[in-house]
Coordinates of C-alpha atoms in Angstrom, one line a residue:
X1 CA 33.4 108.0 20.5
X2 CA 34.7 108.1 23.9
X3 CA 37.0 111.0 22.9
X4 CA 34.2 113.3 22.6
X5 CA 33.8 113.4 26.6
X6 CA 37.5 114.6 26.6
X7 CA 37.0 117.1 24.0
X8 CA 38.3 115.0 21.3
X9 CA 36.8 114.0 17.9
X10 CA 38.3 111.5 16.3
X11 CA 36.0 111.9 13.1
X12 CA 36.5 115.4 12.6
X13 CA 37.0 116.1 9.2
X14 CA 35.5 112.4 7.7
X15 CA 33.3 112.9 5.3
X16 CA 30.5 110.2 5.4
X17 CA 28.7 109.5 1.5
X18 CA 25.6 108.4 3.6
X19 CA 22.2 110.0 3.6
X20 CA 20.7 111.5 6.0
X21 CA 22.7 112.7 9.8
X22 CA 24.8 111.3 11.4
X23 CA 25.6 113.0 14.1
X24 CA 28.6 112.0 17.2
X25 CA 27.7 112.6 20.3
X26 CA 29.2 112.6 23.7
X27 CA 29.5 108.7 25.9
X28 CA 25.9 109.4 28.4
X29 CA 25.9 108.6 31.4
X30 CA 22.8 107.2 33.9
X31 CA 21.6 110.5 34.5
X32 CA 21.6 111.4 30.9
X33 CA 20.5 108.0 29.1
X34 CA 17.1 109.3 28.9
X35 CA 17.8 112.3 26.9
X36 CA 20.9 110.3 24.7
X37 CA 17.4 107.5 23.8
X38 CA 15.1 110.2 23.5
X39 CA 17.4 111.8 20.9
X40 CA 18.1 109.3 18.4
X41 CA 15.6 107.4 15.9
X42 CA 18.1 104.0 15.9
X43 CA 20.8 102.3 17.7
X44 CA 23.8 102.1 16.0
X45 CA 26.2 99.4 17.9
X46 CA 28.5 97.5 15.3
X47 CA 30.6 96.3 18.1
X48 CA 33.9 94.4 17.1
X49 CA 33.8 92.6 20.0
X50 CA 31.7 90.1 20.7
X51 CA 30.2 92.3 24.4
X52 CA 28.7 89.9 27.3
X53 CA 25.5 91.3 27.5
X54 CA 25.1 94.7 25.9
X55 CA 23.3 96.4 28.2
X56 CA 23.0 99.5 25.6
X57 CA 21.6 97.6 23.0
X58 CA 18.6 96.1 25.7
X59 CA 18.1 100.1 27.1
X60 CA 17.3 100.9 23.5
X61 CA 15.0 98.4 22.6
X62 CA 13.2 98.9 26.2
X63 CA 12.7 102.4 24.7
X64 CA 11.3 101.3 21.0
X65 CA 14.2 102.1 19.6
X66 CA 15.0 99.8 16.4
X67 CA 19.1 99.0 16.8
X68 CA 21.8 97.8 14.2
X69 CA 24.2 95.3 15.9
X70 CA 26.7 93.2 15.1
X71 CA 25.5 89.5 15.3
X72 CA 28.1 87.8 18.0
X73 CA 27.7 88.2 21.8
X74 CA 25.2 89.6 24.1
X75 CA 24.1 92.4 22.4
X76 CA 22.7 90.4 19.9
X77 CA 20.6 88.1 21.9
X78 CA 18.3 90.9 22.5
X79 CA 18.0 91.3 18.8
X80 CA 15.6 89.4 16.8
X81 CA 16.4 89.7 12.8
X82 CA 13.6 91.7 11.1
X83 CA 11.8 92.5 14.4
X84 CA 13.3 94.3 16.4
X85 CA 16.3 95.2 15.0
X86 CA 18.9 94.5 12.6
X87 CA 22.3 92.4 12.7
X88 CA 25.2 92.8 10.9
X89 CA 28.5 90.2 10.7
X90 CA 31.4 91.5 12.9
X91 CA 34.2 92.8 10.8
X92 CA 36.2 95.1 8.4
X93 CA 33.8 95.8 6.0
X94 CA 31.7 98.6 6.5
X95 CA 28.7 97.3 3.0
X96 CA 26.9 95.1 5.4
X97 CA 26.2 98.6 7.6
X98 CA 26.0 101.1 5.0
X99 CA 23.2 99.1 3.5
X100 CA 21.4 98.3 7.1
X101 CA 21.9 101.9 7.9
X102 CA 20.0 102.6 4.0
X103 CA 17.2 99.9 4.4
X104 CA 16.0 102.1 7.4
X105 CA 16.0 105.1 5.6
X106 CA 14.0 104.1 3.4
X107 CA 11.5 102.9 6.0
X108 CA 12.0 105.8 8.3
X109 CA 7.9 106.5 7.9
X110 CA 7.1 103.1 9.2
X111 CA 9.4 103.7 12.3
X112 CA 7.5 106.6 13.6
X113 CA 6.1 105.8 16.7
X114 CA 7.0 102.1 16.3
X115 CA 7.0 100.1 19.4
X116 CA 9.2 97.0 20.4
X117 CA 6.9 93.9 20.0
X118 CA 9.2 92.1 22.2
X119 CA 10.2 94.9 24.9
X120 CA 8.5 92.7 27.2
X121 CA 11.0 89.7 26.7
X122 CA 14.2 92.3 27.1
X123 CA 16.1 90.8 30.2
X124 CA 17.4 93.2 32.6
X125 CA 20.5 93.8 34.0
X126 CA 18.9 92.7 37.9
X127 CA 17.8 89.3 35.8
X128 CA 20.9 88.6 34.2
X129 CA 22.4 88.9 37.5
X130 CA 20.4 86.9 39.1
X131 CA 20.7 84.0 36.5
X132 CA 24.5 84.4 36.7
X133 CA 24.3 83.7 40.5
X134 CA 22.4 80.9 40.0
X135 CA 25.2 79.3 37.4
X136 CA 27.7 80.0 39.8
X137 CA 26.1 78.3 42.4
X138 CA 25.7 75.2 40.1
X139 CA 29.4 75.6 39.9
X140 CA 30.1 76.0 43.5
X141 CA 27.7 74.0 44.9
X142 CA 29.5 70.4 43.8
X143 CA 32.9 71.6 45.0
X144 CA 31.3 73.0 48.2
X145 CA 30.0 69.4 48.8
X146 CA 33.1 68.0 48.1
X147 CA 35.3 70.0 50.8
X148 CA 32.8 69.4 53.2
X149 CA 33.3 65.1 52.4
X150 CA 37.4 65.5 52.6
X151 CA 38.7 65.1 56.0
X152 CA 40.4 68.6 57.6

């Protein structure tokens, strides 16, 4: 809820029929993603987009936190069903995160101090760069060739 930074709630006054809190907080920041991790128990990130790489999703799980995401895109790679996290099909209809959102509930005890079996695998934004570079010098490299073949 970007609005919150700005002041703005745009769910104030929804009533949510879930249990438990659900509480909306502010967009963090880098100097304030430790405390925005440190203060929630899951991930929430039912993106209707299918994101590039979903850095968010990958800070999470590098901090044992279990995350609901929607199952398209880069967010999800770092998501293994069951594991690590949950995923939910992108669109309209809120039943497949409503009952994601219960299942954990009721398993709240067993995600006390639950650590990420696959936190080690979680690729980084420095790697993903870094493997990006190297597809675009896959790319490059041919046409870079080519030029230097053709006659000025």
């Amino acid at each position: 809820n970007h609005g919150l930074k700005m002041g703005l709630d745009s769910y104030a006054g929804v009533q949510w029929s879930a249990r438990g809190q659900i509480t909306m907080v502010p967009p963090f920041d880098r100097d304030s993603s430790d405390a925005f991790f440190e203060s929630v128990d899951v991930l929430l990130f039912p993106s209707q987009w299918p994101e590039s790489f979903g850095l968010t999703v990958r800070e999470a799980l590098s901090r044992n936190k279990w995350v609901i995401a929607t199952n398209q895109g880069g967010a999800a790679e770092a998501v293994r069903e069951g594991v690590n996290g949950t995923l939910i099909p992108i669109g309209l209809d809120p039943a497949p995160l409503r009952a994601a959102i219960e299942a954990l509930l009721d398993r709240k005890p067993d995600l006390a101090g639950w650590v990420n079996p696959d936190a080690h695998r979680i690729r980084g934004f420095e790697a993903q760069a870094a493997e990006l570079r190297g597809i675009l010098q896959r790319v490059v490299a041919p046409a870079m060739a080519q030029q230097q073949l053709e006659p000025a």
